[in-house]
Amino acid sequence: MEPLDLWTTHLPAHLRAHGPRIEPRDGVGCLMVEDTVVRRFSSLAKAGAQAKTFAQGASDPEGRLRDLDADGVWGEVMYPNLAFFCCFHIRSPELQIATARVYNDWAADLFIGASERFAPAAVIPVLDVAASLAELERVARRGFRAALLPAHIDTRPYNDAAYDPLWTAAQDLGIPLTFHAGTGRSQTPAHGPGGAVINYVVTVGGPMETVAYLCGSGVLARFPGLRVVMVECGSGWLAWVLHAMDDAYREHHMFVRPKLELLPSEYFRRQGAVTFQHDPVGLANIPFTGDRCLLWGSDYPHPEGTWPNSQEVLARQFAGVAAEAMERIVCRNAAELYRFRLPTC
Amino acid sequence: MEPLDLWTTHLPAHLRAHGPRIEPRDGVGCLMVEDTVVRRFSSLAKAGAQAKTFAQGASDPEGRLRDLDADGVWGEVMYPNLAFFCCFHIRSPELQIATARVYNDWAADLFIGASERFAPAAVIPVLDVAASLAELERVARRGFRAALLPAHIDTRPYNDAAYDPLWTAAQDLGIPLTFHAGTGRSQTPAHGPGGAVINYVVTVGGPMETVAYLCGSGVLARFPGLRVVMVECGSGWLAWVLHAMDDAYREHHMFVRPKLELLPSEYFRRQGAVTFQHDPVGLANIPFTGDRCLLWGSDYPHPEGTWPNSQEVLARQFAGVAAEAMERIVCRNAAELYRFRLPTC
């Protein structure tokens, strides 16, 4: 959880008026970028209160380590809060990358030095690929071991060859690219009755589509060292997407370009992963997905996350899963992918 | 498969120039509505040839019954071809409903009288709910036992109370409303590398969202006799969507409106179904979905369908499924839902 004034104090002077900031609108505190209201708090006080509520683990490395220890969690890939909600909505490529840099520096200063158990994901906007590339190389030098890209990029989808330099760099640097549900498109496309339920389902459509783009277009085939992770999207849909991609590839072969050496699903099993916190369907579908492309996460410190009861939630939902598969899914897969040096396993 | 000149000969005179028609554009035959090219054939001749290839079963009831018999299939819910691709793209509510009426009359004249083994779905556009209602009542009198609505309706989603009269009528008439993958939005949102694979995954997002809209908004709760079916979308995602809806309902309870008496998934299990032709993931997930909301279909006469090898495909994919569940999924569920009078089961 970033300080509310992070960007108004750290962006280059000429960008500060347009970057992320909390402003009152009709007496309500709003997170704004450029002229867009990204999020409304019920009151200005609540914006401050939210920052405070999360403060213990969200912006205090010592408190966070204590919380992880209490929950039996060794390490974690961490995602931004304000930057998550606003960065990819920014239309100006210059402001977008500058906003990401400020976040990345804050996260590196606060967390990377504090413990190797923290692997914050660097925010990497993709409107200007040359700038994305420069920022990815910069954050690698600063010690980041993960990067966050928008799950959607409607103006230039991920099957565009313009991204090739970025895939090359991520592969060469050994930095997994993560695509978080709810990024790059509206998080609340549905309004009115049932909105909360509908939007939860709809926003996961983002990572599902991203899997199809990266596998079907040949990106993973052409960059065999590239690792990609769909984040906080559950895992229960993965078996179906893998099957559907292969079905389309075989049954619509007359329309399929490019032809691939392997089936689309095989690239994902080799180079992809999805994260979940509580998803019995995904675990039941291990016979279809294998256990290498599943990563458990607690979603700490969110109220819908499993903290501080992660061990109970894990014991319950892994009851029917082989011990070796469980150890992979809750520990080894993530450790290998994000280079966590574990004390034991 | 409708005759290519169905609408240019049957629409009211003042609408014919704007309705569905095949017109050359740069020497290529195009299916057009209003000023929109909906589908391009590689040549004008191919448009005619496609009509011919499909002719045997697609527009000849006797030939179709012979094909069904040869494939061991008793009855089927049938969907349009040209009307499927173009009707929901029409922007004029008057033209849209008139286009649907012409199709519905053609399908009724040709198939409903020919055999009760045919249950064509009447096309019901929803831009003008009063007109939809009138057409639904009209087609019920003409003997239709199923209706086709667009899976997406971005201008006024299905959680809008404006549709209540339509839900009431469908419930009272006992006509299941079906939502077919690829209707109401572009069928080819992705272009370039991997398009065929990506679009197959993306278009199924339509029915997934429709399930969330109908369950989460309380439509199924308020209309307990309404039956809804998601068509040609596979079934392997359903277990996850049911789980995700309930998860959202419970974990985001502070945002959830309306509160429901049952969990969102319970309404779908009670009133909903999805159709698939070949989906091992969906069958493996019966412990999550139950066997009442799965319907098998052959996709006859499409090349990616299972005809004429349906019995082999069924034997293979149901190998691990209980005989009673199989009998429900390939026969009884559909018979009960669409009022097929079966000779045996």
XYZ file of C-alpha atoms in Angstrom:
690
model
C 0.000 0.000 0.000
C 1.715 3.069 -1.272
C 1.668 6.388 0.623
C -1.257 8.440 -0.716
C 1.104 11.242 -1.739
C 3.747 9.016 -3.354
C 3.316 10.401 -6.861
C 2.543 14.020 -5.950
C 5.902 14.113 -4.190
C 8.005 11.874 -6.453
C 6.905 12.323 -10.085
C 8.868 14.776 -12.242
C 7.420 18.235 -11.533
C 5.724 18.685 -14.892
C 3.746 15.429 -14.477
C 2.577 15.750 -10.857
C -0.755 17.462 -11.596
C -1.736 14.583 -13.902
C -0.336 11.571 -12.026
C -2.025 9.454 -9.326
C -3.466 11.601 -6.543
C -6.336 11.644 -4.071
C -8.716 14.524 -4.771
C -12.125 15.377 -3.376
C -15.026 15.126 -5.815
C -18.421 16.034 -4.339
C -16.980 15.571 -0.865
C -15.725 12.078 -1.649
C -12.059 11.128 -1.850
C -11.184 9.891 -5.321
C -8.098 8.230 -6.728
C -7.446 10.072 -9.978
C -5.069 9.849 -12.913
C -5.086 12.438 -15.655
C -8.752 13.561 -15.664
C -10.136 10.115 -14.779
C -11.648 9.028 -11.479
C -10.299 5.483 -10.987
C -11.740 4.736 -7.579
C -14.093 6.494 -5.175
C -13.794 6.131 -1.429
C -16.936 6.723 0.609
C -15.250 9.688 2.266
C -11.925 11.445 2.234
C -11.289 10.086 5.708
C -11.771 6.557 4.404
C -8.993 6.965 1.856
C -6.651 7.769 4.721
C -8.146 5.009 6.874
C -7.633 2.411 4.175
C -3.977 3.348 3.991
C -3.790 2.977 7.769
C -5.659 -0.349 7.983
C -3.281 -1.927 5.560
C -0.263 -0.230 7.089
C 0.982 -2.997 9.332
C 1.844 -5.504 6.635
C 1.236 -3.393 3.587
C 3.984 -0.851 3.979
C 6.033 -2.097 6.926
C 8.435 -4.910 6.058
C 8.997 -5.938 9.682
C 5.271 -6.164 10.400
C 4.776 -8.031 7.166
C 7.399 -10.635 8.003
C 5.760 -11.163 11.394
C 2.400 -11.673 9.656
C 3.894 -14.132 7.177
C 5.588 -16.055 9.982
C 2.343 -16.248 11.931
C 0.623 -17.609 8.809
C 3.337 -20.151 7.963
C 4.237 -18.440 4.688
C 7.890 -18.182 3.669
C 7.803 -15.707 0.814
C 5.543 -13.875 -1.540
C 5.227 -12.056 -4.810
C 3.728 -8.677 -3.922
C 1.476 -6.454 -5.995
C 0.812 -2.723 -5.765
C -2.409 -1.206 -4.530
C -2.890 2.344 -5.894
C -0.592 1.678 -8.851
C -2.511 -1.505 -9.582
C -5.783 0.380 -9.845
C -4.574 3.346 -11.839
C -1.321 2.853 -13.724
C -2.681 0.999 -16.756
C -5.538 3.495 -17.147
C -3.119 6.318 -17.931
C -3.284 7.321 -21.600
C 0.004 9.231 -21.807
C 2.868 6.776 -22.364
C 5.307 9.183 -20.696
C 3.161 9.591 -17.582
C 2.422 5.859 -17.439
C 6.030 4.780 -17.399
C 6.971 7.585 -14.984
C 4.188 6.449 -12.626
C 5.492 2.892 -12.796
C 9.072 4.032 -12.087
C 8.006 5.869 -8.951
C 6.173 2.783 -7.698
C 9.016 0.468 -8.605
C 11.552 2.607 -6.782
C 9.353 2.813 -3.679
C 8.799 -0.950 -3.643
C 12.490 -1.671 -4.181
C 13.640 0.747 -1.494
C 11.154 -0.533 1.060
C 10.941 -4.266 0.416
C 13.707 -5.677 -1.758
C 16.465 -4.621 0.608
C 14.480 -5.739 3.659
C 14.289 -9.450 2.911
C 14.741 -11.862 0.062
C 11.381 -13.324 1.138
C 9.775 -10.340 -0.611
C 9.554 -10.417 -4.395
C 7.557 -7.338 -5.379
C 6.416 -7.323 -8.993
C 7.681 -4.317 -10.907
C 4.938 -2.485 -12.791
C 5.746 -2.518 -16.517
C 3.343 -0.571 -18.767
C 3.458 -1.546 -22.428
C 2.160 1.423 -24.438
C 5.708 2.300 -25.513
C 7.688 -0.920 -25.910
C 11.085 0.783 -25.978
C 10.300 2.427 -22.639
C 8.946 -0.874 -21.243
C 12.164 -2.569 -22.221
C 14.305 0.102 -20.573
C 12.241 -0.110 -17.371
C 12.364 -3.921 -17.316
C 16.153 -3.812 -17.600
C 16.333 -1.129 -14.925
C 14.166 -3.034 -12.418
C 16.169 -6.207 -13.039
C 19.269 -4.275 -11.959
C 17.358 -3.100 -8.881
C 16.752 -6.709 -7.866
C 13.176 -7.330 -8.985
C 12.367 -10.982 -9.751
C 8.848 -10.479 -11.199
C 7.070 -7.972 -13.423
C 3.399 -6.997 -13.738
C 1.930 -6.332 -17.176
C -1.719 -5.483 -17.933
C -3.808 -8.612 -18.628
C -5.544 -6.744 -21.439
C -4.138 -4.349 -23.952
C -7.000 -3.752 -26.341
C -5.170 -1.202 -28.483
C -2.416 -3.668 -29.386
C -3.022 -7.253 -28.212
C -0.219 -9.568 -27.196
C -0.074 -11.409 -30.509
C 1.516 -8.311 -32.050
C 5.170 -8.708 -33.052
C 5.881 -5.271 -31.582
C 6.262 -6.986 -28.196
C 9.030 -9.314 -29.332
C 11.821 -7.196 -27.817
C 10.011 -7.305 -24.476
C 9.591 -11.103 -24.607
C 13.285 -11.398 -25.504
C 14.356 -9.243 -22.583
C 12.130 -11.028 -20.042
C 13.472 -14.356 -21.257
C 17.079 -13.214 -21.116
C 16.706 -11.556 -17.707
C 14.858 -14.573 -16.287
C 11.994 -12.391 -15.050
C 8.533 -14.022 -15.180
C 5.875 -11.742 -16.613
C 2.702 -11.751 -14.554
C -0.754 -10.693 -15.747
C -3.139 -9.870 -12.912
C -6.909 -10.266 -13.205
C -8.597 -6.900 -13.460
C -5.780 -5.006 -15.145
C -5.970 -3.217 -18.481
C -9.777 -3.091 -18.674
C -12.532 -1.850 -16.420
C -12.681 -3.829 -13.188
C -16.379 -3.113 -12.862
C -17.894 -3.548 -16.332
C -21.217 -4.664 -14.823
C -23.420 -2.300 -12.865
C -26.693 -2.805 -11.069
C -28.083 -6.081 -9.703
C -25.486 -8.808 -9.291
C -22.576 -6.525 -10.193
C -20.207 -7.904 -7.561
C -20.811 -11.496 -8.668
C -20.757 -10.731 -12.399
C -17.581 -8.653 -12.283
C -15.722 -11.366 -10.391
C -16.422 -13.795 -13.244
C -15.936 -11.276 -16.048
C -12.573 -9.926 -14.883
C -11.096 -13.429 -14.898
C -11.924 -13.500 -18.607
C -8.849 -11.281 -18.957
C -6.235 -13.873 -17.961
C -8.136 -16.581 -19.867
C -7.805 -14.528 -23.040
C -4.159 -13.756 -22.270
C -3.396 -17.480 -22.087
C -4.991 -17.962 -25.513
C -3.069 -15.007 -26.982
C 0.303 -16.155 -25.672
C -0.141 -19.842 -26.557
C -2.128 -19.604 -29.800
C -0.079 -16.865 -31.414
C 3.200 -18.688 -30.961
C 4.743 -16.257 -28.454
C 5.589 -19.059 -26.014
C 6.797 -21.242 -28.882
C 9.176 -18.578 -30.161
C 10.445 -17.620 -26.685
C 10.864 -20.960 -24.934
C 12.582 -19.381 -21.929
C 9.764 -16.899 -21.312
C 7.694 -17.596 -18.189
C 4.189 -16.144 -17.794
C 1.836 -16.193 -14.807
C -1.875 -15.315 -14.598
C -2.526 -13.902 -11.156
C -5.476 -13.967 -8.725
C -7.751 -15.454 -11.328
C -8.389 -18.873 -9.818
C -7.286 -22.035 -11.526
C -10.528 -23.950 -12.117
C -10.916 -22.662 -15.693
C -7.424 -23.654 -16.802
C -8.143 -27.283 -17.709
C -10.970 -26.130 -19.956
C -8.923 -23.381 -21.645
C -6.090 -25.815 -22.347
C -8.585 -28.278 -23.841
C -10.426 -25.573 -25.828
C -7.204 -24.224 -27.335
C -6.151 -27.652 -28.510
C -9.648 -28.384 -29.800
C -9.658 -25.167 -31.815
C -6.158 -25.864 -33.075
C -7.141 -29.317 -34.315
C -10.755 -28.809 -35.405
C -10.274 -25.418 -37.085
C -6.889 -26.334 -38.535
C -7.891 -24.802 -41.876
C -7.937 -21.357 -40.232
C -4.995 -21.829 -37.858
C -1.922 -19.613 -38.304
C 0.828 -20.032 -37.281
C 1.205 -23.804 -37.226
C 2.961 -24.804 -34.019
C 5.317 -27.662 -33.262
C 3.444 -28.571 -30.080
C -0.209 -28.163 -29.135
C -1.084 -24.771 -27.610
C -1.681 -26.364 -24.189
C 1.772 -27.893 -24.155
C 3.404 -24.480 -24.280
C 1.380 -23.349 -21.302
C 2.235 -26.429 -19.271
C 5.898 -25.796 -20.087
C 6.061 -22.046 -19.492
C 2.889 -20.842 -17.821
C 1.225 -20.806 -14.439
C -1.918 -19.495 -12.737
C -2.399 -18.490 -9.115
C -5.332 -19.230 -6.832
C -6.090 -19.008 -3.142
C -9.102 -21.293 -2.785
C -10.157 -23.292 -5.821
C -11.254 -26.907 -5.348
C -12.117 -27.172 -9.071
C -8.556 -26.378 -10.100
C -7.155 -28.991 -7.729
C -9.595 -31.632 -8.969
C -8.428 -30.883 -12.506
C -4.736 -31.596 -11.882
C -5.057 -34.711 -14.102
C -5.646 -32.261 -16.996
C -3.283 -29.430 -16.078
C -0.501 -31.186 -14.232
C 0.842 -29.750 -10.959
C 3.607 -27.595 -12.423
C 1.478 -24.677 -13.572
C -0.454 -24.073 -10.361
C 0.694 -21.604 -7.718
C -1.079 -21.022 -4.454
C -1.225 -17.518 -2.952
C -2.804 -16.110 0.195
C -3.864 -12.731 -1.224
C -2.503 -11.218 1.974
C -3.515 -8.664 3.268
C -6.919 -8.559 1.565
C -10.025 -9.447 3.581
C -11.016 -12.172 1.061
C -7.538 -13.700 1.367
C -6.655 -16.689 3.505
C -4.442 -14.864 6.037
C -4.160 -15.595 8.939
C -5.752 -19.037 8.395
C -3.740 -20.162 5.399
C -2.631 -23.439 6.944
C -6.197 -24.501 7.700
C -7.402 -23.463 4.252
C -4.532 -25.397 2.686
C -5.112 -28.518 4.765
C -8.784 -28.480 3.836
C -8.505 -27.827 0.124
C -5.523 -30.141 -0.443
C -7.095 -33.032 1.469
C -7.412 -35.187 -1.660
C -4.184 -34.070 -3.355
C -0.940 -36.057 -3.386
C 1.647 -34.687 -0.945
C 4.211 -34.181 -3.693
C 1.759 -32.193 -5.814
C 0.805 -30.073 -2.835
C 4.443 -29.323 -2.036
C 4.937 -28.192 -5.639
C 1.832 -26.007 -5.693
C 2.262 -24.271 -2.348
C 6.030 -23.998 -2.435
C 8.440 -25.404 -4.983
C 6.839 -24.107 -8.196
C 6.920 -20.521 -6.944
C 10.369 -20.913 -5.434
C 11.839 -22.100 -8.742
C 9.969 -19.529 -10.815
C 10.752 -16.477 -8.682
C 14.113 -17.646 -7.311
C 13.189 -17.850 -3.643
C 15.984 -19.519 -1.693
C 14.096 -21.718 0.723
C 15.473 -22.792 4.079
C 14.085 -26.325 3.801
C 12.135 -27.704 0.858
C -29.214 -23.366 -43.843
C -31.591 -20.748 -45.154
C -31.976 -20.047 -48.880
C -29.613 -17.205 -49.801
C -32.536 -15.089 -51.018
C -34.836 -15.787 -48.071
C -34.984 -12.200 -46.835
C -34.826 -10.430 -50.193
C -37.986 -12.311 -51.142
C -39.821 -12.416 -47.801
C -39.113 -9.230 -45.833
C -41.681 -6.400 -46.095
C -40.849 -4.464 -49.266
C -39.536 -1.341 -47.529
C -36.972 -3.381 -45.549
C -35.585 -5.652 -48.272
C -32.716 -3.407 -49.352
C -31.390 -3.333 -45.768
C -32.053 -6.913 -44.654
C -29.788 -9.968 -44.978
C -28.530 -10.399 -48.524
C -25.511 -11.700 -50.439
C -23.769 -8.900 -52.325
C -20.466 -8.779 -54.161
C -17.784 -6.562 -52.620
C -14.506 -6.489 -54.579
C -15.568 -9.656 -56.406
C -16.193 -11.526 -53.164
C -19.633 -12.650 -51.987
C -20.538 -11.001 -48.716
C -23.376 -11.584 -46.277
C -24.626 -8.094 -45.475
C -27.163 -6.488 -43.170
C -27.847 -2.768 -43.310
C -24.474 -1.375 -44.439
C -22.407 -3.980 -42.572
C -20.438 -6.865 -44.047
C -21.074 -9.729 -41.622
C -19.243 -12.498 -43.418
C -17.066 -12.751 -46.517
C -16.971 -15.858 -48.680
C -13.818 -16.395 -50.718
C -15.877 -16.069 -53.891
C -19.454 -15.532 -54.913
C -19.544 -19.129 -56.139
C -18.523 -20.323 -52.692
C -21.524 -18.658 -51.076
C -23.734 -20.730 -53.343
C -21.595 -23.827 -52.842
C -21.831 -23.562 -49.072
C -25.592 -23.470 -49.340
C -25.413 -26.597 -51.521
C -22.939 -28.540 -49.350
C -25.167 -28.153 -46.352
C -28.309 -28.764 -48.393
C -28.840 -32.431 -47.658
C -29.445 -32.179 -43.958
C -29.499 -28.439 -43.564
C -32.640 -27.601 -45.491
C -34.165 -30.998 -46.323
C -36.081 -32.588 -43.435
C -36.119 -36.059 -45.019
C -32.384 -36.043 -45.628
C -31.823 -34.731 -42.158
C -33.827 -37.492 -40.515
C -31.847 -40.067 -42.491
C -28.615 -38.479 -41.262
C -29.832 -38.463 -37.662
C -30.890 -42.086 -37.912
C -27.515 -43.075 -39.331
C -25.843 -41.288 -36.413
C -28.095 -42.774 -33.737
C -29.561 -39.401 -32.775
C -33.274 -39.151 -31.968
C -33.899 -35.429 -31.943
C -32.216 -32.074 -31.961
C -32.512 -28.401 -31.214
C -31.589 -26.639 -34.451
C -29.970 -23.253 -34.938
C -29.996 -20.932 -37.945
C -27.021 -20.307 -40.162
C -27.322 -16.939 -41.969
C -29.708 -15.556 -39.332
C -27.280 -16.684 -36.637
C -24.465 -14.676 -38.158
C -26.365 -11.523 -38.978
C -29.610 -11.024 -37.071
C -28.191 -9.671 -33.813
C -25.878 -7.265 -35.665
C -28.847 -5.329 -37.060
C -29.169 -1.926 -35.417
C -32.771 -1.137 -36.410
C -35.164 -2.827 -33.962
C -37.868 -2.983 -36.661
C -35.574 -4.671 -39.190
C -34.134 -6.994 -36.564
C -37.477 -8.387 -35.471
C -38.725 -8.594 -39.084
C -35.581 -10.569 -40.006
C -36.213 -12.931 -37.133
C -39.874 -13.396 -38.131
C -38.906 -14.377 -41.671
C -36.435 -16.957 -40.346
C -38.867 -18.281 -37.762
C -41.615 -18.758 -40.364
C -39.217 -20.514 -42.737
C -37.968 -22.859 -39.994
C -41.506 -23.592 -38.778
C -42.849 -24.274 -42.265
C -39.970 -26.537 -43.196
C -39.117 -28.397 -40.000
C -41.740 -28.189 -37.262
C -44.445 -29.795 -39.363
C -42.045 -32.417 -40.722
C -41.229 -34.195 -37.462
C -41.449 -33.664 -33.742
C -37.820 -34.797 -33.655
C -36.929 -31.286 -34.868
C -37.020 -28.466 -32.343
C -35.712 -25.414 -34.178
C -34.899 -22.476 -31.904
C -36.845 -19.353 -32.790
C -34.661 -16.270 -33.144
C -35.764 -13.654 -30.613
C -33.965 -10.297 -30.788
C -34.198 -8.197 -27.636
C -33.658 -4.562 -28.665
C -37.382 -3.843 -28.310
C -38.758 -5.966 -25.471
C -42.417 -5.448 -26.428
C -41.661 -6.769 -29.912
C -39.609 -9.659 -28.466
C -42.526 -10.611 -26.279
C -44.981 -10.544 -29.180
C -42.652 -12.685 -31.301
C -42.047 -15.172 -28.483
C -45.803 -15.590 -28.045
C -46.261 -15.921 -31.794
C -43.587 -18.612 -32.206
C -44.995 -20.532 -29.243
C -48.297 -20.697 -31.138
C -46.376 -21.876 -34.191
C -45.034 -24.841 -32.213
C -41.509 -23.730 -31.319
C -40.115 -25.339 -28.163
C -36.887 -23.283 -27.883
C -35.782 -19.696 -28.446
C -32.403 -18.162 -29.276
C -31.381 -14.882 -27.647
C -28.025 -13.110 -28.097
C -25.464 -14.176 -25.479
C -24.328 -10.571 -25.170
C -26.362 -7.418 -25.210
C -23.884 -4.721 -24.315
C -26.336 -1.837 -24.669
C -28.654 -3.244 -21.992
C -27.282 -6.277 -20.125
C -29.520 -9.033 -18.831
C -29.598 -7.752 -15.257
C -31.854 -4.908 -16.427
C -35.436 -5.096 -15.159
C -36.658 -4.143 -18.656
C -36.419 -7.852 -19.553
C -38.800 -8.990 -16.814
C -41.804 -9.295 -19.173
C -39.727 -11.530 -21.431
C -38.627 -13.772 -18.537
C -42.255 -13.972 -17.415
C -43.463 -14.989 -20.863
C -40.739 -17.607 -21.392
C -41.522 -19.059 -17.975
C -45.262 -19.114 -18.612
C -44.915 -20.547 -22.123
C -42.431 -23.189 -20.957
C -39.925 -22.199 -23.641
C -36.257 -22.506 -22.632
C -34.186 -19.491 -23.625
C -30.907 -20.438 -25.248
C -27.814 -18.238 -25.540
C -25.396 -19.404 -28.220
C -21.648 -18.735 -28.060
C -20.643 -16.081 -30.566
C -23.907 -14.139 -30.628
C -24.314 -10.459 -29.807
C -20.636 -9.540 -30.085
C -17.970 -9.931 -32.735
C -17.182 -13.591 -33.374
C -13.678 -12.689 -34.429
C -12.405 -10.090 -31.963
C -8.819 -11.316 -32.407
C -6.932 -10.877 -35.655
C -3.486 -11.938 -36.722
C -1.400 -14.785 -35.299
C -3.398 -17.308 -33.305
C -6.749 -15.722 -34.163
C -8.592 -19.005 -34.666
C -7.426 -20.355 -31.300
C -7.931 -17.078 -29.424
C -11.428 -16.431 -30.780
C -12.584 -19.913 -29.835
C -11.689 -19.193 -26.199
C -12.862 -15.579 -26.203
C -16.309 -16.202 -27.695
C -17.107 -18.705 -24.937
C -16.598 -15.831 -22.524
C -20.063 -14.724 -23.693
C -22.052 -17.580 -22.184
C -19.853 -17.532 -19.063
C -20.818 -13.917 -18.494
C -24.461 -14.668 -19.261
C -24.502 -17.312 -16.522
C -23.140 -14.755 -14.056
C -25.695 -12.141 -15.138
C -28.685 -14.460 -14.850
C -27.638 -16.064 -11.540
C -26.001 -13.127 -9.770
C -28.658 -10.535 -10.579
C -31.496 -12.649 -9.232
C -33.242 -13.271 -12.577
C -33.345 -17.032 -12.010
C -34.355 -16.500 -8.383
C -37.295 -14.276 -9.344
C -38.416 -16.510 -12.232
C -38.067 -20.032 -10.839
C -39.770 -21.591 -13.855
C -37.430 -19.971 -16.351
C -35.007 -22.358 -18.047
C -31.819 -21.097 -19.692
C -29.257 -22.924 -21.823
C -25.775 -21.837 -22.932
C -25.100 -23.397 -26.312
C -22.002 -24.705 -28.105
C -19.724 -23.280 -25.480
C -18.318 -26.459 -23.982
C -18.963 -27.401 -20.380
C -15.470 -27.570 -18.850
C -15.647 -24.018 -17.485
C -18.971 -24.453 -15.720
C -17.683 -25.957 -12.475
C -15.327 -23.027 -12.095
C -17.969 -20.389 -12.874
C -20.349 -21.925 -10.336
C -17.578 -21.913 -7.733
C -16.453 -18.378 -8.609
C -19.974 -16.962 -8.363
C -20.466 -18.461 -4.919
C -17.018 -17.317 -3.828
C -17.776 -13.759 -4.933
C -21.185 -13.901 -3.276
C -19.678 -14.990 0.042
C -16.330 -13.185 0.067
C -17.552 -9.850 -1.321
C -20.831 -9.966 0.621
C -20.423 -6.305 1.572
C -20.886 -5.339 -2.090
C -23.477 -7.981 -3.068
C -26.952 -6.779 -4.157
C -29.455 -8.347 -4.280
C -29.126 -10.841 -1.452
C -30.383 -14.216 -2.661
C -32.088 -17.024 -0.822
C -29.825 -19.653 -2.394
C -26.244 -19.427 -3.625
C -25.883 -18.238 -7.250
C -24.715 -21.701 -8.354
C -27.824 -23.359 -6.933
C -30.063 -21.393 -9.269
C -28.037 -22.527 -12.244
C -28.118 -26.168 -11.180
C -31.897 -25.835 -10.819
C -32.695 -23.903 -14.014
C -29.681 -23.823 -16.288
C -27.758 -26.025 -18.673
C -24.792 -25.889 -21.025
C -24.203 -27.864 -24.208
C -20.997 -29.510 -25.405
C -19.975 -31.988 -28.061
C -16.578 -33.151 -26.837
C -15.442 -31.956 -23.443
C -13.647 -34.404 -21.137
C -13.066 -31.640 -18.573
C -16.795 -31.011 -18.173
C -17.489 -34.705 -17.662
C -14.701 -35.013 -15.088
C -16.286 -32.095 -13.228
C -19.712 -33.698 -12.778
C -19.008 -33.973 -9.017
C -19.125 -30.139 -8.994
C -21.902 -29.449 -11.508
C -24.143 -32.478 -11.183
C -25.441 -34.259 -14.290
C -28.690 -32.291 -14.705
C -27.225 -29.184 -16.301
C -25.172 -30.845 -19.046
C -26.538 -31.468 -22.541
C -24.631 -33.218 -25.261
C -25.013 -32.086 -28.890
C -23.481 -33.266 -32.155
C -23.168 -29.847 -33.836
C -24.522 -31.529 -36.961
C -23.905 -30.692 -39.793
C -20.738 -28.715 -39.058
C -17.364 -30.228 -40.003
C -16.084 -29.897 -36.397
C -19.184 -31.727 -35.150
C -19.314 -35.416 -34.231
C -21.617 -36.543 -37.082
C -21.521 -39.244 -38.421
C -19.361 -40.707 -35.623
C -21.375 -39.569 -32.628
C -21.718 -43.022 -31.087
C -17.968 -43.605 -31.114
C -17.279 -40.138 -29.714
C -19.847 -40.703 -26.991
C -18.533 -44.159 -26.090
C -15.026 -42.733 -25.813
C -15.719 -39.613 -23.819
C -18.255 -41.204 -21.464
C -16.013 -44.182 -20.697
C -15.552 -43.156 -17.061
C -19.069 -41.766 -16.504
C -21.884 -43.622 -14.706
C -24.465 -45.051 -17.130
C -27.301 -43.134 -15.474
C -25.454 -39.833 -15.773
C -24.665 -40.544 -19.406
C -28.291 -41.339 -20.168
C -29.294 -38.001 -18.606
C -26.663 -35.999 -20.463
C -27.127 -37.472 -23.940
C -30.890 -37.943 -23.767
C -33.202 -37.367 -20.833
C -32.134 -33.841 -19.823
C -32.778 -32.505 -23.320
C -35.961 -34.530 -23.727
C -37.442 -33.071 -20.541
C -36.280 -29.543 -21.263
C -37.424 -29.346 -24.885
C -40.393 -31.737 -24.637
C -39.127 -34.448 -26.964
C -41.389 -37.490 -26.760
C -38.916 -40.338 -26.860
C -39.767 -43.783 -28.133
C -37.728 -45.556 -25.456
C -35.829 -43.829 -22.681
